[in-house]
CSV table of C-alpha atoms in Angstrom, one decimal:
chain,number,residue,atom,x,y,z
A,1500,UNK,CA,96.7,65.5,153.2
A,1501,UNK,CA,96.1,67.4,156.5
A,1502,UNK,CA,95.6,65.8,159.9
A,1503,UNK,CA,91.8,66.0,159.9
A,1504,UNK,CA,91.5,64.7,156.3
A,1505,UNK,CA,93.9,61.9,157.0
A,1506,UNK,CA,91.9,60.8,160.1
A,1507,UNK,CA,88.6,60.9,158.2
A,1508,UNK,CA,89.5,59.6,154.8
A,1509,UNK,CA,92.8,57.8,154.8
A,1510,UNK,CA,92.5,54.3,153.4
A,1511,UNK,CA,94.3,51.6,155.5
A,1512,UNK,CA,94.9,49.2,152.6
A,1513,UNK,CA,97.9,48.8,150.2
A,1514,UNK,CA,98.1,51.5,147.6
A,1515,UNK,CA,99.3,49.1,144.9
A,1516,UNK,CA,102.5,48.4,143.0
A,1517,UNK,CA,103.6,50.9,140.4
A,1518,UNK,CA,104.9,49.8,137.0
A,1519,UNK,CA,104.9,51.1,133.5
A,1520,UNK,CA,101.4,51.0,132.1
A,1521,UNK,CA,99.7,51.5,135.5
A,1522,UNK,CA,97.6,54.5,136.4
A,1523,UNK,CA,98.0,56.7,139.5
A,1524,UNK,CA,94.9,58.2,141.1
A,1525,UNK,CA,95.6,61.1,143.4
A,1526,UNK,CA,94.1,61.2,146.9
A,1527,UNK,CA,91.3,63.8,147.1
A,1528,UNK,CA,93.2,66.3,149.3
A,1529,UNK,CA,96.4,66.5,147.3
A,1530,UNK,CA,96.6,70.3,146.8
A,1531,UNK,CA,99.6,70.5,144.5
A,1532,UNK,CA,98.5,72.5,141.4
A,1533,UNK,CA,99.4,69.9,138.8
A,1534,UNK,CA,98.1,66.9,140.7
A,1535,UNK,CA,94.9,67.9,142.4
A,1536,UNK,CA,92.4,65.2,141.4
A,1537,UNK,CA,94.9,64.0,138.8
A,1538,UNK,CA,95.0,60.6,137.0
A,1539,UNK,CA,98.6,59.8,135.8
A,1540,UNK,CA,99.6,57.3,133.2
A,1541,UNK,CA,103.0,55.9,134.1
A,1542,UNK,CA,105.1,55.2,131.0
A,1543,UNK,CA,108.5,54.6,132.7
A,1544,UNK,CA,109.1,53.1,136.1
A,1545,UNK,CA,112.0,51.3,137.8
A,1546,UNK,CA,111.7,50.5,141.5
A,1547,UNK,CA,115.4,51.4,141.9
A,1548,UNK,CA,115.3,54.4,139.6
A,1549,UNK,CA,113.2,57.3,138.5
A,1550,UNK,CA,109.6,57.3,137.3
A,1551,UNK,CA,107.9,59.3,134.5
A,1552,UNK,CA,104.3,59.7,133.6
A,1553,UNK,CA,101.7,62.2,132.2
A,1554,UNK,CA,98.6,63.6,133.8
A,1555,UNK,CA,95.8,62.6,131.6
A,1556,UNK,CA,92.8,64.7,132.8
A,1557,UNK,CA,94.2,68.3,133.2
A,1558,UNK,CA,92.8,70.0,130.1
A,1559,UNK,CA,94.3,73.3,129.1
A,1560,UNK,CA,92.7,76.2,127.2
A,1561,UNK,CA,95.1,75.6,124.3
A,1562,UNK,CA,94.5,73.7,121.1
A,1563,UNK,CA,97.0,71.6,119.2
A,1564,UNK,CA,96.6,74.0,116.3
A,1565,UNK,CA,98.0,76.8,118.4
A,1566,UNK,CA,101.3,74.9,118.8
A,1567,UNK,CA,101.6,73.2,115.5
A,1568,UNK,CA,100.8,75.1,112.2
A,1569,UNK,CA,101.0,71.8,110.3
A,1570,UNK,CA,97.8,70.7,111.8
A,1571,UNK,CA,95.2,71.6,109.2
A,1572,UNK,CA,91.9,70.5,110.6
A,1573,UNK,CA,89.6,73.3,111.7
A,1574,UNK,CA,88.1,71.6,114.7
A,1575,UNK,CA,90.1,72.5,117.8
A,1576,UNK,CA,92.0,69.6,119.3
A,1577,UNK,CA,92.5,69.9,123.0
A,1578,UNK,CA,95.9,69.8,124.6
A,1579,UNK,CA,96.3,68.5,128.2
A,1580,UNK,CA,98.9,69.4,130.8
A,1581,UNK,CA,101.0,66.3,131.6
A,1582,UNK,CA,102.9,67.8,134.6
A,1583,UNK,CA,105.4,70.4,135.7
A,1584,UNK,CA,108.5,69.0,133.8
A,1585,UNK,CA,109.5,69.5,130.2
A,1586,UNK,CA,106.6,71.8,129.3
A,1587,UNK,CA,108.1,72.2,125.8
A,1588,UNK,CA,107.7,68.5,125.1
A,1589,UNK,CA,104.6,67.2,123.5
A,1590,UNK,CA,103.5,63.6,124.1
A,1591,UNK,CA,100.6,61.6,122.6
A,1592,UNK,CA,98.9,58.6,124.0
A,1593,UNK,CA,96.8,56.7,121.5
A,1594,UNK,CA,94.9,53.6,120.6
A,1595,UNK,CA,96.2,53.3,117.0
A,1596,UNK,CA,98.9,50.7,117.7
A,1597,UNK,CA,100.9,49.7,114.6
A,1598,UNK,CA,99.3,52.5,112.5
A,1599,UNK,CA,101.9,54.8,114.2
A,1600,UNK,CA,105.3,53.2,113.8
A,1601,UNK,CA,107.7,53.4,116.7
A,1602,UNK,CA,105.0,53.5,119.3
A,1603,UNK,CA,105.7,52.1,122.8
A,1604,UNK,CA,102.9,49.9,124.1
A,1605,UNK,CA,101.6,50.7,127.6
A,1606,UNK,CA,98.7,48.2,127.9
A,1607,UNK,CA,96.6,45.9,125.7
A,1608,UNK,CA,95.0,48.9,123.9
A,1609,UNK,CA,97.2,51.9,124.7
A,1610,UNK,CA,100.4,53.2,123.1
A,1611,UNK,CA,102.6,56.3,123.6
A,1612,UNK,CA,104.6,58.2,121.1
A,1613,UNK,CA,105.8,57.1,117.7
A,1614,UNK,CA,106.2,58.7,114.3
A,1615,UNK,CA,104.8,62.2,114.7
A,1616,UNK,CA,104.4,62.8,110.9
A,1617,UNK,CA,102.2,59.7,110.7
A,1618,UNK,CA,100.1,61.1,113.6
A,1619,UNK,CA,99.9,64.5,111.9
A,1620,UNK,CA,98.7,62.7,108.7
A,1621,UNK,CA,96.1,60.8,110.7
A,1622,UNK,CA,94.7,64.0,112.2
A,1623,UNK,CA,94.8,66.0,109.0
A,1624,UNK,CA,93.0,63.2,107.2
A,1625,UNK,CA,90.0,63.8,109.4
A,1626,UNK,CA,90.1,60.6,111.4
A,1627,UNK,CA,88.6,60.8,114.9
A,1628,UNK,CA,90.8,62.2,117.7
A,1629,UNK,CA,88.5,62.0,120.7
A,1630,UNK,CA,88.7,58.5,122.1
A,1631,UNK,CA,91.7,57.6,119.9
A,1632,UNK,CA,94.5,60.1,120.6
A,1633,UNK,CA,95.3,62.5,123.5
A,1634,UNK,CA,98.0,65.2,123.2
A,1635,UNK,CA,99.8,66.1,126.4
A,1636,UNK,CA,102.3,68.9,127.0
A,1637,UNK,CA,104.9,68.2,129.7
A,1638,UNK,CA,105.3,65.3,132.0
A,1639,UNK,CA,105.6,64.3,135.7
A,1640,UNK,CA,108.7,62.9,137.2
A,1641,UNK,CA,109.8,61.2,140.4
A,1642,UNK,CA,113.3,60.7,141.7
A,1643,UNK,CA,114.5,57.2,142.8
A,1644,UNK,CA,112.2,55.8,145.6
A,1645,UNK,CA,110.0,59.0,145.7
A,1646,UNK,CA,107.0,57.4,144.1
A,1647,UNK,CA,107.1,54.3,146.3
A,1648,UNK,CA,107.2,56.6,149.3
A,1649,UNK,CA,104.2,58.6,148.1
A,1650,UNK,CA,102.2,55.4,147.4
A,1651,UNK,CA,103.1,54.1,150.9
A,1652,UNK,CA,101.8,57.4,152.3
A,1653,UNK,CA,98.6,57.1,150.4
A,1654,UNK,CA,99.2,60.0,148.1
A,1655,UNK,CA,98.4,57.8,145.1
A,1656,UNK,CA,96.3,54.7,144.6
A,1657,UNK,CA,97.6,52.4,141.7
A,1658,UNK,CA,95.2,50.9,139.2
A,1659,UNK,CA,95.0,49.6,135.7
A,1660,UNK,CA,93.7,51.6,132.7
A,1661,UNK,CA,90.1,51.4,131.5
A,1662,UNK,CA,89.4,50.8,127.9
A,1663,UNK,CA,91.3,53.0,125.4
A,1664,UNK,CA,88.0,54.8,124.4
A,1665,UNK,CA,87.4,55.7,128.1
A,1666,UNK,CA,91.0,56.6,128.8
A,1667,UNK,CA,91.1,59.0,125.8
A,1668,UNK,CA,87.8,60.8,126.5
A,1669,UNK,CA,86.7,63.1,129.3
A,1670,UNK,CA,88.7,65.5,131.5
A,1671,UNK,CA,89.1,67.1,134.8
A,1672,UNK,CA,87.1,66.1,138.0
A,1673,UNK,CA,84.6,63.7,136.3
A,1674,UNK,CA,87.6,61.8,134.8
A,1675,UNK,CA,89.2,61.5,138.3
A,1676,UNK,CA,85.9,60.4,139.9
A,1677,UNK,CA,85.5,57.7,137.3
A,1678,UNK,CA,88.8,56.2,138.3
A,1679,UNK,CA,88.1,56.5,142.0
A,1680,UNK,CA,84.9,54.5,141.4
A,1681,UNK,CA,87.0,51.8,139.7
A,1682,UNK,CA,89.1,51.5,142.8
A,1683,UNK,CA,86.2,49.9,144.6
A,1684,UNK,CA,84.2,50.3,147.7
A,1685,UNK,CA,87.3,50.5,149.9
A,1686,UNK,CA,87.9,54.0,148.4
A,1687,UNK,CA,84.3,55.2,148.6
A,1688,UNK,CA,85.3,57.8,151.1
A,1689,UNK,CA,87.3,59.5,148.4
A,1690,UNK,CA,84.2,59.9,146.3
A,1691,UNK,CA,82.1,61.7,148.9
A,1692,UNK,CA,84.4,63.8,150.9
A,1693,UNK,CA,83.3,67.4,151.4
A,1694,UNK,CA,85.4,70.1,149.7
A,1695,UNK,CA,86.8,71.3,153.0
A,1696,UNK,CA,86.3,68.9,155.9
A,1697,UNK,CA,88.2,71.2,158.3
A,1698,UNK,CA,85.4,73.7,157.9
A,1699,UNK,CA,82.7,71.3,159.0
């Protein structure tokens, strides 16, 4: 965030406490390619160690079928970019719970990973994907203490996930704006900032 933006739009309230299962909402002027208007689901966090998560709302132009020939359904299934690390790793966040064995629970209604063959069978059987499963390529990582420093510097606001159906639908800026609204009126300046305040 630049000096003018920080003066106009910085929020002088605590950013929140990160933990696995929480969501990170990027401040509006974060210009890093992978994190501009990003919403990140944290799936691993240790205050004395590293942190890992996936960006949920950065939709790519690729379909799941373009990566996995075993996916037989004809309807293209979108793939999202989870971050700059491990871009050869595919993650999936879902609301299927025990239907996918080996899943790790993130919240009351969200899980990550599990038996990929079971997930493939689910998709190939024609069950709904939108609102139930999101496939993410790559992840985002922070070294020990890095995320806490970024939160203290108001790079991220920490919040809880919405319902699974809402988490697993939508993309890009409208998705980010939804989570900014959920942060409350204290963050209303994030909703209405001009695209380039320094040009005003």
